[in-house]
Coordinates of C-alpha atoms in Angstrom, one line a residue:
Chain A
M82 CA -39.3 29.5 22.6
S83 CA -38.9 28.5 18.9
V84 CA -35.4 28.0 19.5
A85 CA -36.5 25.0 22.4
L86 CA -39.4 23.3 19.4
V87 CA -36.3 23.0 17.4
S88 CA -34.3 21.3 20.0
D89 CA -37.5 19.0 20.7
A90 CA -38.3 17.9 16.7
A91 CA -34.2 17.1 16.5
G92 CA -34.7 15.4 20.2
A93 CA -37.4 13.4 18.4
A94 CA -35.8 12.6 15.4
D95 CA -32.8 11.3 17.4
R96 CA -35.0 9.1 19.7
A97 CA -36.6 7.6 16.4
A98 CA -32.9 7.3 14.9
R99 CA -32.0 5.3 17.6
T100 CA -35.2 3.3 18.1
A101 CA -34.9 1.7 14.8
S102 CA -32.3 -1.0 14.1
P103 CA -28.7 0.1 14.3
L104 CA -29.0 -2.1 11.5
S105 CA -31.9 -3.7 9.3
V106 CA -31.3 -5.9 5.9
R107 CA -34.4 -5.6 3.5
G108 CA -33.9 -8.6 0.4
L109 CA -30.3 -8.0 -0.4
T110 CA -29.2 -10.1 -2.8
V111 CA -25.6 -10.3 -4.0
S112 CA -24.0 -12.4 -6.3
Y113 CA -20.2 -12.4 -7.8
G114 CA -20.5 -13.2 -11.8
E115 CA -23.1 -15.8 -12.0
T116 CA -22.0 -17.4 -8.4
P117 CA -25.1 -16.1 -6.5
A118 CA -23.6 -15.1 -2.8
L119 CA -27.0 -13.8 -0.8
F120 CA -30.3 -14.3 -1.8
S121 CA -33.3 -12.3 -0.8
V122 CA -31.8 -11.7 2.4
D123 CA -34.0 -9.5 5.3
V124 CA -32.1 -9.4 8.6
T125 CA -33.1 -7.0 11.6
V126 CA -30.5 -6.7 14.9
R127 CA -31.5 -5.5 17.8
A128 CA -30.1 -3.0 19.6
G129 CA -27.2 -3.6 22.7
A130 CA -27.5 -7.6 21.9
M131 CA -24.5 -9.6 20.4
T132 CA -26.0 -11.8 17.4
A133 CA -24.2 -14.5 15.8
I134 CA -23.7 -15.1 11.9
V135 CA -23.6 -18.7 11.5
G136 CA -23.6 -20.9 8.7
P137 CA -21.3 -23.4 6.3
N138 CA -18.4 -22.3 4.1
G139 CA -19.8 -20.4 1.2
A140 CA -23.1 -19.6 3.0
G141 CA -22.3 -15.8 2.5
K142 CA -21.8 -14.2 5.8
S143 CA -18.4 -12.5 5.3
T144 CA -20.2 -11.3 2.4
M145 CA -23.2 -10.2 4.5
L146 CA -21.0 -8.3 6.5
K147 CA -18.8 -6.5 3.8
A148 CA -22.3 -5.4 1.9
A149 CA -23.8 -5.0 5.1
L150 CA -20.7 -2.4 4.7
G151 CA -21.2 -0.9 2.0
V152 CA -17.8 -2.7 0.9
I153 CA -19.6 -5.0 -2.0
K154 CA -22.4 -3.6 -4.2
P155 CA -25.4 -5.8 -3.9
L156 CA -27.8 -6.3 -6.8
A157 CA -30.6 -5.4 -5.0
G158 CA -31.8 -5.2 -1.6
S159 CA -30.8 -2.0 1.1
V160 CA -29.3 -1.4 4.3
A161 CA -30.9 1.0 7.3
V162 CA -28.4 2.1 9.9
F163 CA -30.6 3.7 12.7
G164 CA -33.1 3.9 10.3
Q165 CA -30.8 6.5 7.9
P166 CA -29.8 5.2 4.0
L167 CA -25.8 3.7 5.1
A168 CA -23.9 6.1 3.3
K169 CA -24.6 9.2 6.3
M170 CA -24.6 6.9 9.0
R171 CA -20.6 5.4 8.6
D172 CA -19.4 6.8 11.1
A173 CA -21.8 4.9 13.0
I174 CA -20.1 1.2 12.1
A175 CA -16.4 0.0 12.9
Y176 CA -15.3 -2.7 10.9
V177 CA -13.1 -5.8 11.9
P178 CA -11.7 -7.8 9.0
Q179 CA -10.5 -11.0 8.4
R180 CA -7.1 -11.1 10.0
A181 CA -6.3 -13.6 7.8
S182 CA -7.3 -10.8 4.4
V183 CA -3.8 -8.2 5.0
D184 CA -0.2 -8.8 4.8
W185 CA 0.8 -8.4 8.5
N186 CA 4.2 -8.0 6.8
F187 CA 3.5 -4.3 6.4
P188 CA 5.9 -1.8 7.1
T189 CA 4.1 -0.8 10.3
R190 CA 3.5 -0.7 13.9
V191 CA 0.8 -1.5 16.0
I192 CA -0.2 2.2 16.9
D193 CA -0.2 2.9 13.5
V194 CA -2.7 0.1 12.6
V195 CA -5.2 1.6 16.0
L196 CA -4.5 5.1 14.9
M197 CA -6.2 4.0 11.4
G198 CA -9.0 3.9 13.7
L199 CA -8.9 7.9 14.2
Y200 CA -9.1 8.5 10.5
R201 CA -13.0 10.5 10.7
D202 CA -10.7 12.6 13.3
L203 CA -7.8 13.2 11.9
G204 CA -8.6 13.5 8.2
L205 CA -6.4 13.7 5.2
L206 CA -3.9 16.3 7.1
G207 CA -5.3 16.8 10.9
R208 CA -1.3 16.0 13.3
V209 CA -1.5 13.7 15.2
R210 CA -1.6 14.8 18.8
A211 CA -1.1 13.7 22.0
K212 CA -4.5 13.0 22.6
H213 CA -4.5 10.8 19.4
R214 CA -2.2 9.1 20.8
A215 CA -3.9 8.7 24.7
R216 CA -6.7 7.2 22.8
A217 CA -5.6 4.6 20.9
M218 CA -3.1 3.6 24.1
A219 CA -6.5 3.4 25.8
C220 CA -7.7 1.1 22.9
L221 CA -4.7 -1.0 23.1
D222 CA -5.3 -1.4 26.4
R223 CA -8.9 -2.7 26.5
V224 CA -7.5 -5.5 24.3
G225 CA -4.2 -6.1 26.5
M226 CA -1.7 -5.6 24.6
T227 CA -0.4 -1.3 25.3
D228 CA 3.3 -3.5 25.2
F229 CA 3.0 -4.0 22.1
A230 CA 2.0 -0.3 20.8
T231 CA 5.3 0.4 19.1
R232 CA 6.0 -3.5 17.8
Q233 CA 6.0 -4.3 14.3
I234 CA 3.1 -6.1 13.6
G235 CA 4.5 -8.9 11.6
Q236 CA 6.0 -9.9 15.1
L237 CA 2.8 -10.8 16.7
S238 CA 1.0 -14.2 17.6
G239 CA -2.1 -14.4 15.4
G240 CA -4.2 -13.6 18.6
Q241 CA -1.9 -10.3 18.7
Q242 CA -2.7 -9.9 15.5
Q243 CA -6.7 -9.6 16.1
R244 CA -6.4 -8.1 19.7
V245 CA -5.0 -5.3 17.3
F246 CA -7.4 -5.1 15.2
L247 CA -10.2 -5.0 17.2
A248 CA -8.6 -1.7 19.5
R249 CA -8.7 -0.2 15.8
A250 CA -12.5 -1.3 15.3
L251 CA -12.6 0.6 19.6
A252 CA -10.5 3.7 18.2
Q253 CA -14.0 4.1 15.9
E254 CA -16.0 4.9 19.3
A255 CA -18.5 3.6 16.9
D256 CA -22.8 2.4 18.2
I257 CA -22.2 -1.2 16.1
Y258 CA -19.0 -3.4 15.5
L259 CA -18.8 -5.6 12.2
L260 CA -16.4 -8.5 13.0
D261 CA -15.8 -11.4 10.3
E262 CA -14.3 -14.5 11.9
P263 CA -12.8 -12.3 15.1
F264 CA -11.8 -15.8 17.2
A265 CA -10.0 -17.8 14.0
G266 CA -7.0 -19.1 14.9
V267 CA -6.6 -17.0 18.1
D268 CA -5.1 -18.5 21.8
A269 CA -7.7 -19.2 24.4
A270 CA -6.8 -16.3 26.3
T271 CA -7.3 -13.8 23.9
E272 CA -10.8 -15.6 22.5
K273 CA -11.5 -14.6 26.1
A274 CA -9.7 -11.0 26.5
I275 CA -11.9 -10.4 23.1
I276 CA -15.5 -11.5 24.5
A277 CA -14.8 -9.8 27.4
V278 CA -14.5 -6.9 25.4
L279 CA -17.4 -7.2 23.3
K280 CA -19.4 -8.6 26.3
D281 CA -18.4 -4.7 27.5
L282 CA -19.5 -3.0 24.5
R283 CA -22.8 -4.7 24.8
D284 CA -23.8 -3.9 28.3
A285 CA -22.4 -0.4 27.3
G286 CA -25.9 -0.2 25.1
R287 CA -23.0 -1.2 22.2
T288 CA -24.4 -3.7 18.9
V289 CA -22.0 -6.4 17.8
L290 CA -22.5 -8.3 14.8
A291 CA -19.9 -11.2 13.7
V292 CA -19.2 -13.9 11.7
H293 CA -18.8 -17.2 14.0
H294 CA -17.6 -20.3 13.2
D295 CA -17.3 -22.1 16.3
L296 CA -20.5 -23.6 16.7
T297 CA -20.2 -24.5 20.6
T298 CA -19.4 -21.5 21.6
V299 CA -22.7 -19.7 20.4
P300 CA -25.2 -20.2 23.2
A301 CA -22.4 -19.1 25.8
Y302 CA -21.2 -15.7 23.9
F303 CA -23.7 -14.7 22.1
D304 CA -27.5 -13.4 22.6
D305 CA -28.9 -13.5 19.1
V306 CA -27.9 -15.7 16.1
I307 CA -28.6 -15.8 12.0
L308 CA -28.6 -19.0 11.0
L309 CA -27.7 -18.3 6.8
N310 CA -26.8 -20.5 3.9
R311 CA -26.9 -18.0 0.6
E312 CA -30.3 -17.5 2.6
V313 CA -31.4 -16.7 5.7
V314 CA -33.0 -19.9 7.5
A315 CA -33.5 -18.4 11.0
A316 CA -33.2 -15.8 13.1
G317 CA -33.7 -14.4 16.4
P318 CA -32.4 -15.3 20.1
V319 CA -30.1 -18.0 20.6
D320 CA -32.6 -19.9 22.8
E321 CA -35.4 -20.1 19.7
V322 CA -33.2 -20.6 16.8
F323 CA -30.2 -22.2 18.3
T324 CA -32.0 -25.9 17.1
E325 CA -30.7 -29.1 16.4
A326 CA -33.7 -28.7 13.7
L327 CA -32.9 -25.6 12.4
L328 CA -29.2 -26.0 12.6
Q329 CA -29.3 -29.5 9.9
T330 CA -31.4 -27.3 7.4
T331 CA -28.7 -24.8 7.6
Y332 CA -25.9 -27.0 7.3
G333 CA -27.9 -29.8 5.2
G334 CA -25.4 -33.0 5.7
R335 CA -22.8 -31.3 6.9
L336 CA -23.4 -30.7 10.6
E337 CA -20.8 -32.8 12.1
T338 CA -18.3 -31.8 9.9
A339 CA -18.5 -28.3 11.0
R340 CA -18.7 -29.4 14.3
I341 CA -15.4 -31.0 14.0
Q342 CA -13.5 -28.4 12.1
A343 CA -15.0 -25.9 14.7
E344 CA -13.3 -28.4 17.5
T345 CA -9.7 -28.4 15.2
V346 CA -9.5 -24.8 14.7
A347 CA -10.7 -23.8 18.5
G348 CA -7.8 -26.5 19.7
Chain B
M50 CA 36.6 26.8 -15.3
M51 CA 35.5 23.2 -13.7
G52 CA 32.2 24.4 -12.4
A53 CA 31.2 26.0 -15.6
E54 CA 31.7 23.3 -17.0
F55 CA 29.5 21.2 -13.9
V56 CA 27.2 23.2 -14.1
A57 CA 26.7 23.3 -18.3
L58 CA 27.5 19.9 -18.6
S59 CA 26.6 17.7 -15.5
L60 CA 24.3 19.6 -13.2
P61 CA 21.0 18.8 -15.8
P62 CA 21.5 15.9 -16.5
I63 CA 22.2 15.3 -12.5
L64 CA 19.5 17.2 -11.5
I65 CA 17.1 15.6 -14.2
G66 CA 17.8 11.9 -12.8
I67 CA 17.3 13.1 -9.6
C68 CA 14.0 14.1 -10.7
V69 CA 13.3 10.8 -12.2
A70 CA 14.0 8.7 -10.1
V71 CA 12.3 9.7 -7.1
A72 CA 9.6 10.6 -9.3
C73 CA 9.2 7.1 -10.0
A74 CA 10.3 5.8 -6.6
L75 CA 7.5 8.0 -4.6
P76 CA 4.3 6.1 -6.5
G77 CA 6.7 3.1 -6.3
N78 CA 6.8 2.4 -2.3
F79 CA 3.0 2.1 -2.6
L80 CA 2.4 0.3 -6.1
L81 CA 5.2 -2.1 -4.0
L82 CA 3.2 -3.0 -1.0
R83 CA -0.1 -3.4 -3.2
G84 CA 1.3 -6.1 -4.7
Q85 CA 1.3 -3.6 -8.0
A86 CA 5.3 -3.5 -9.0
L87 CA 4.6 -4.3 -11.9
I88 CA 3.0 -2.1 -13.3
G89 CA 5.7 0.1 -13.1
D90 CA 7.0 -1.9 -16.4
A91 CA 3.7 -2.7 -17.6
I92 CA 2.8 1.2 -18.1
S93 CA 6.6 2.0 -19.1
H94 CA 5.6 -0.8 -22.6
V95 CA 2.5 -0.2 -23.3
V96 CA 2.7 3.9 -23.2
L97 CA 5.2 3.4 -26.5
P98 CA 3.3 2.9 -29.3
G99 CA 0.8 6.2 -27.8
I100 CA 4.3 8.1 -27.4
V101 CA 5.1 7.6 -31.1
V102 CA 1.7 8.0 -32.9
A103 CA 0.8 10.9 -30.2
F104 CA 4.3 12.1 -32.5
L105 CA 3.3 11.2 -35.5
V106 CA 0.2 13.0 -35.5
T107 CA 1.7 16.3 -33.9
G108 CA 4.8 16.3 -35.0
L109 CA 5.9 17.1 -31.7
V110 CA 8.4 15.6 -28.9
A111 CA 6.1 17.5 -26.0
T112 CA 5.0 16.2 -22.9
G113 CA 1.0 17.2 -23.7
P114 CA 0.5 15.5 -26.6
M115 CA 2.3 12.6 -25.3
L116 CA 0.4 12.1 -22.8
L117 CA -2.9 11.9 -24.3
G118 CA -1.2 9.5 -26.7
A119 CA -0.1 6.9 -23.7
A120 CA -4.0 7.6 -21.8
G121 CA -4.7 6.7 -25.2
A122 CA -2.4 3.5 -25.3
A123 CA -3.1 3.0 -22.0
V124 CA -7.5 3.0 -23.0
V125 CA -6.8 0.4 -25.6
A126 CA -4.5 -1.5 -23.2
V127 CA -7.5 -2.0 -20.5
I128 CA -9.6 -2.9 -23.7
A129 CA -7.2 -5.6 -24.9
I130 CA -6.9 -7.0 -22.1
E131 CA -10.3 -7.8 -20.7
A132 CA -10.8 -8.8 -24.7
I133 CA -8.3 -11.5 -24.3
R134 CA -8.7 -12.5 -20.6
R135 CA -13.3 -13.1 -21.2
L136 CA -12.8 -14.8 -25.6
G137 CA -9.5 -16.8 -24.3
R138 CA -10.7 -17.9 -21.0
I139 CA -7.7 -16.8 -19.4
E140 CA -6.5 -15.8 -16.0
A141 CA -5.7 -11.9 -16.1
G142 CA -1.8 -12.3 -15.4
A143 CA -1.2 -13.8 -18.6
A144 CA -3.7 -11.5 -21.1
M145 CA -1.2 -8.3 -19.4
G146 CA 1.6 -10.0 -20.5
V147 CA 0.7 -10.4 -23.9
V148 CA -0.1 -6.7 -24.4
F149 CA 2.6 -5.6 -23.0
T150 CA 4.7 -7.0 -24.7
A151 CA 2.9 -6.6 -27.4
M152 CA 2.3 -3.1 -27.4
F153 CA 5.6 -2.7 -26.4
A154 CA 7.0 -4.2 -29.5
G155 CA 4.6 -2.5 -31.8
G156 CA 5.8 0.5 -30.4
V157 CA 9.7 -0.4 -31.7
L158 CA 8.1 -1.4 -35.3
L159 CA 6.1 1.6 -35.4
L160 CA 9.7 3.2 -34.4
E161 CA 11.2 1.8 -37.0
Q162 CA 8.7 2.5 -40.0
S163 CA 8.4 5.7 -39.1
D164 CA 10.9 8.9 -40.1
T165 CA 12.2 10.2 -36.5
S166 CA 15.4 11.0 -37.6
N167 CA 15.1 14.5 -36.7
V168 CA 14.0 14.5 -33.3
H169 CA 15.3 12.4 -30.3
L170 CA 13.0 9.5 -30.8
D171 CA 14.1 6.4 -32.3
V172 CA 14.6 2.3 -30.4
E173 CA 17.4 3.4 -28.5
H174 CA 16.2 6.5 -26.9
A175 CA 13.1 5.4 -25.7
L176 CA 15.4 2.8 -24.2
F177 CA 17.8 4.6 -22.7
G178 CA 17.0 8.4 -23.0
N179 CA 19.7 10.7 -23.8
L180 CA 20.1 12.2 -19.9
E181 CA 24.0 13.0 -21.6
S182 CA 22.3 15.4 -24.2
L183 CA 20.7 17.5 -22.0
I184 CA 23.4 20.3 -21.9
W185 CA 22.7 23.9 -20.3
L186 CA 24.9 25.9 -23.2
D187 CA 24.2 29.3 -21.7
A188 CA 25.9 28.2 -18.4
T189 CA 28.8 29.8 -17.4
G190 CA 28.6 29.3 -14.0
W191 CA 26.8 28.5 -10.8
A192 CA 25.6 32.4 -10.9
S193 CA 24.0 31.1 -14.3
L194 CA 21.2 29.7 -11.9
L195 CA 19.9 33.0 -10.4
D196 CA 19.9 35.1 -14.4
P197 CA 17.2 34.7 -15.6
V198 CA 18.2 35.3 -18.9
A199 CA 20.7 32.2 -18.6
L200 CA 18.1 29.5 -17.2
A201 CA 15.5 30.8 -20.1
G202 CA 17.8 28.1 -22.3
M203 CA 18.7 25.6 -19.8
P204 CA 17.3 21.7 -20.9
V205 CA 13.1 22.2 -21.0
E206 CA 13.2 19.1 -19.6
L207 CA 14.2 19.3 -16.4
P208 CA 11.8 22.1 -15.4
R209 CA 9.2 19.8 -16.9
M210 CA 10.1 16.8 -14.6
A211 CA 10.7 18.9 -12.2
L212 CA 7.0 20.0 -12.4
A213 CA 6.2 15.6 -12.6
L214 CA 7.9 15.3 -10.3
G215 CA 5.9 18.0 -8.2
V216 CA 3.0 16.3 -9.1
V217 CA 4.1 13.1 -7.7
A218 CA 4.9 14.7 -4.7
V219 CA 1.5 16.3 -4.1
F220 CA -0.3 14.0 -4.2
V221 CA 1.3 10.9 -2.0
W222 CA 1.4 13.9 0.7
L223 CA -1.8 14.8 0.8
F224 CA -3.3 10.9 -0.1
W225 CA -0.8 9.7 2.6
R226 CA -3.3 7.9 4.8
P227 CA -5.9 7.0 2.0
L228 CA -3.5 5.3 0.4
A229 CA -1.3 3.6 3.7
M230 CA -4.8 2.6 5.1
M231 CA -5.9 0.9 1.5
S232 CA -2.4 -0.4 0.9
F233 CA -2.6 -2.2 4.8
D234 CA -6.0 -2.9 4.5
E235 CA -8.8 -2.3 1.6
G236 CA -11.1 -3.8 3.7
F237 CA -11.6 -1.9 6.4
A238 CA -10.1 1.6 3.7
Q239 CA -13.9 0.2 1.9
G240 CA -15.6 0.2 5.3
L241 CA -14.6 3.5 6.3
G242 CA -15.8 5.0 3.2
L243 CA -12.5 5.5 1.2
R244 CA -12.7 5.2 -2.5
T245 CA -10.1 3.0 -3.3
G246 CA -11.0 2.0 -6.0
A247 CA -10.8 5.6 -7.5
L248 CA -8.3 6.1 -5.1
G249 CA -6.4 2.5 -6.9
L250 CA -6.4 4.6 -10.4
A251 CA -4.9 7.8 -9.0
L252 CA -1.8 5.9 -7.6
V253 CA -1.8 4.4 -11.6
I254 CA -2.1 7.6 -13.2
I255 CA 0.2 9.6 -11.2
S256 CA 2.6 7.2 -11.9
A257 CA 1.5 7.2 -15.1
V258 CA 2.8 10.9 -15.6
A259 CA 5.9 10.1 -13.7
A260 CA 6.8 7.6 -16.5
V261 CA 5.8 9.7 -19.5
A262 CA 7.1 13.0 -18.3
A263 CA 10.3 10.9 -17.4
F264 CA 10.7 8.4 -20.6
D265 CA 11.3 11.3 -23.2
A266 CA 14.8 12.3 -20.7
V267 CA 15.8 8.8 -20.0
G268 CA 13.7 6.6 -21.9
S269 CA 11.8 2.7 -20.4
I270 CA 15.0 1.3 -18.5
I271 CA 15.0 3.8 -15.8
V272 CA 11.6 3.9 -15.2
I273 CA 11.0 0.5 -14.7
A274 CA 14.2 0.0 -12.5
M275 CA 13.3 2.9 -10.2
F276 CA 9.4 2.0 -9.6
I277 CA 10.7 -1.5 -8.2
C278 CA 14.4 -0.9 -6.9
P279 CA 14.8 2.0 -4.2
P280 CA 11.8 1.0 -2.7
A281 CA 12.4 -3.0 -2.5
A282 CA 16.0 -1.8 -0.6
A283 CA 14.0 0.9 2.0
R284 CA 11.7 -2.0 2.7
M285 CA 14.5 -4.1 4.3
M286 CA 16.3 -1.3 5.9
T287 CA 12.6 -0.3 7.9
N288 CA 9.4 -1.0 9.3
R289 CA 8.0 2.1 9.4
L290 CA 6.6 3.1 5.7
G291 CA 7.6 7.2 6.6
A292 CA 10.6 5.7 6.8
Q293 CA 10.3 3.7 3.9
V294 CA 9.5 6.1 1.6
A295 CA 12.5 8.1 2.9
W296 CA 14.7 5.6 2.4
S297 CA 13.8 5.0 -1.2
V298 CA 13.9 9.0 -2.0
G299 CA 17.3 8.7 -1.3
F300 CA 18.5 5.4 -2.9
A301 CA 16.4 6.7 -5.3
A302 CA 19.1 10.2 -5.6
L303 CA 21.8 8.0 -4.6
S304 CA 21.0 6.0 -7.6
A305 CA 20.6 8.7 -10.1
V306 CA 24.3 11.0 -8.9
S307 CA 25.9 7.9 -8.6
G308 CA 25.1 6.7 -11.9
Y309 CA 25.6 9.5 -13.7
V310 CA 28.9 10.0 -13.0
L311 CA 29.7 6.1 -13.3
A312 CA 28.5 6.2 -16.2
G313 CA 30.5 9.5 -17.5
Y314 CA 34.3 8.7 -16.2
G315 CA 33.8 5.0 -14.4
P316 CA 35.1 4.3 -18.3
L317 CA 38.0 6.1 -18.4
W318 CA 39.3 5.1 -13.8
I319 CA 38.9 1.3 -16.0
G320 CA 41.5 2.7 -18.4
A321 CA 38.7 2.2 -21.5
S322 CA 37.9 5.5 -23.8
A323 CA 34.4 5.7 -24.2
S324 CA 31.5 7.0 -21.3
V325 CA 28.4 4.2 -21.3
S326 CA 24.4 5.1 -20.9
A327 CA 24.1 7.1 -17.7
A328 CA 20.2 6.1 -17.9
G329 CA 22.0 2.5 -18.1
M330 CA 23.9 2.7 -15.4
I331 CA 21.6 4.7 -13.2
A332 CA 19.5 1.8 -13.5
T333 CA 22.7 -0.8 -12.7
M334 CA 22.9 0.9 -9.5
S335 CA 19.8 1.0 -8.5
G336 CA 20.0 -2.5 -8.4
L337 CA 23.2 -3.1 -6.8
I338 CA 22.0 -1.2 -4.0
L339 CA 18.9 -3.5 -3.6
A340 CA 21.3 -5.9 -3.9
V341 CA 23.5 -4.6 -0.8
A342 CA 20.2 -3.8 1.0
A343 CA 19.0 -7.6 0.3
V344 CA 22.1 -8.6 1.8
L345 CA 22.6 -6.4 4.6
G346 CA 19.2 -4.4 5.2
P347 CA 18.3 -5.1 8.9
H348 CA 14.8 -5.8 7.8
R349 CA 15.4 -8.4 4.8
T350 CA 13.7 -11.0 6.4
R351 CA 10.2 -11.3 7.3
N352 CA 9.0 -10.8 11.3
S353 CA 11.9 -8.6 11.8

C-alpha cells in the first residue's frame, strides 16, 4: 500500500514538472562589462513547439541561449527547466553552439565529436562500448552523415559540420534543444535535413529553441517566435507576433538591411 | 666496465631528461590545442624570481619551498598583469609580455646579487640546469637498480621528477574526456555543466608543477621547448588526439635520449674536445624533430 502511495506521489510530482514550461526565464539581465546585453527578459517556452529567437545583430540572441544554459552568469534573473532549477535539470538540455565558435582543425573524428554527446553516460573513465558507438552512429544516420564517421572534422563542409553538431545534440537524448544559428552558412540540402530532424523532435514532444537570422523562413520553420532586442519586444505564436509592425519595432530602421543580409547568407 | 659506467653516469640524466620531457609534453598538448602554447613559456619565466626568493628564505634547493615560491610568483604575475591591463588600458597579451620578461629579468638580477655560490643556483643553471652532473656514484652496474643501498644514493632529482611525471600523467588520464571536450568546444562543455574555468586553471597548475620540478634539474630552456615542440610536431603526424599525445610522448623521449647522447659524444665525433650542454642539445633536438615533422609530417596542412 505504502509503496503505491509513494509512487503515486512521485508520479504527481513528475506530472507537475512536465506540465511546467520546459524552459522559463524570469527577469534575466546580462551585461558584458559595462555593456548591457539583455535587460529583464521574461520568456516562457511552449512545450513541444519550435521557437525562434529573432532580432538584429547585438540583440543578445546568443547571450540569451547561453544564459539559459548557465554558460554565462546573469547579473539578475532565474532560469527554470520544467519548473526546477537549471542545476538539477542539465540532463534535459542539449546545446548546439555556433559552428564558427570552435576550431574545426582540432585532431578528432566525426564519431568522436558525436560521442561527446554521451558524456553523461560515459563519465570520466567509462569505456566507449559497442552500444555507445551504435547510438552515435544512429544519430549520424538521422543527419545523413554515417559515411563520414571516421573522417577528420576539418575535412567537412560547413553544412556537414553543422550536421555533426546536431548529431552530437541528438546523442544527448534531451527534452530541450537549444541551437545557436543552426542554418548559418549551410547549404540548402543541409538546411532541409536539419529542419526535418528538428520537426521530428518536435513531433516526438521535444522542445526546440533556435536563434535564427533568416526572417523569410520563420513562418515555414517555426511555431512560436521571440522578438528580441536586448528586451523582449514580443513573444508568442508566429501568426500573432511575426507582424510587420512588431518587426519594425524590433529592428528599428534596420529591418530592410536584415532582410537583404539574410537573403545573401541563405543564398 | 661499460655497463657500470653507463648506469652510474648516463642512465640517471637520461631518465631524468625523459621524465622532464614527457611531463612537460603531456599538458603541452592541451595547452597547444587551446591556443595557450605560450603558457609554458610564461610559467618558466615567471617562476624564476619565486624560486630564487624561496631559496633565499629557506636556504634550500628543495621542491616544496620552490613550488610555494613559484606559486607566489604566479599570483604576483596575475595581479601585475591585471593591474597593467586596467591602468594602462592595453590588451592582455601586451601586459603579459611586459610582466613575464620583467619578472624573469628580476629573477636573474636577484640571482646575481645573492650568494648562491655554494649551491647549483645561478643564471646559467636557471637556463640550462645541470643534467650532466646528476650522476649515481653508488651504482656499480645494472644490478644496482635492484640494490636498496645503492638506490638510496641515486640523485634525488630522479624520484622527484618521476613523481611529477606521475602526477601529470594521472591528471591527464583522469580528466582526458573533459580536457578534450573543453579544448575542442568550451561552450558545449559548459553546457554539460563542466567547470571549464576550474579545469583550465588545473591544467595551468599541473603545467606549473611539471615546470618547477623540472627547473631544478634541467633549467628553463628545455621546459619551454618541451611544452611546445613535441606536441606541435605530433599534431602534424596524426589527426587524432590520442595518437597526437602518444606521438608527443615518443618525440619528447626521443629528444631527451638523442639530445643527451649528442651533447656528450657529438662534439667528440666531429673532432672537438669538450661536450655541450645536454639541456640545450635536448631542446635543439626537439626543435629539429619539429622541423622534420613540419616538412614531412602527413597532416601538416589544414584539412588533410
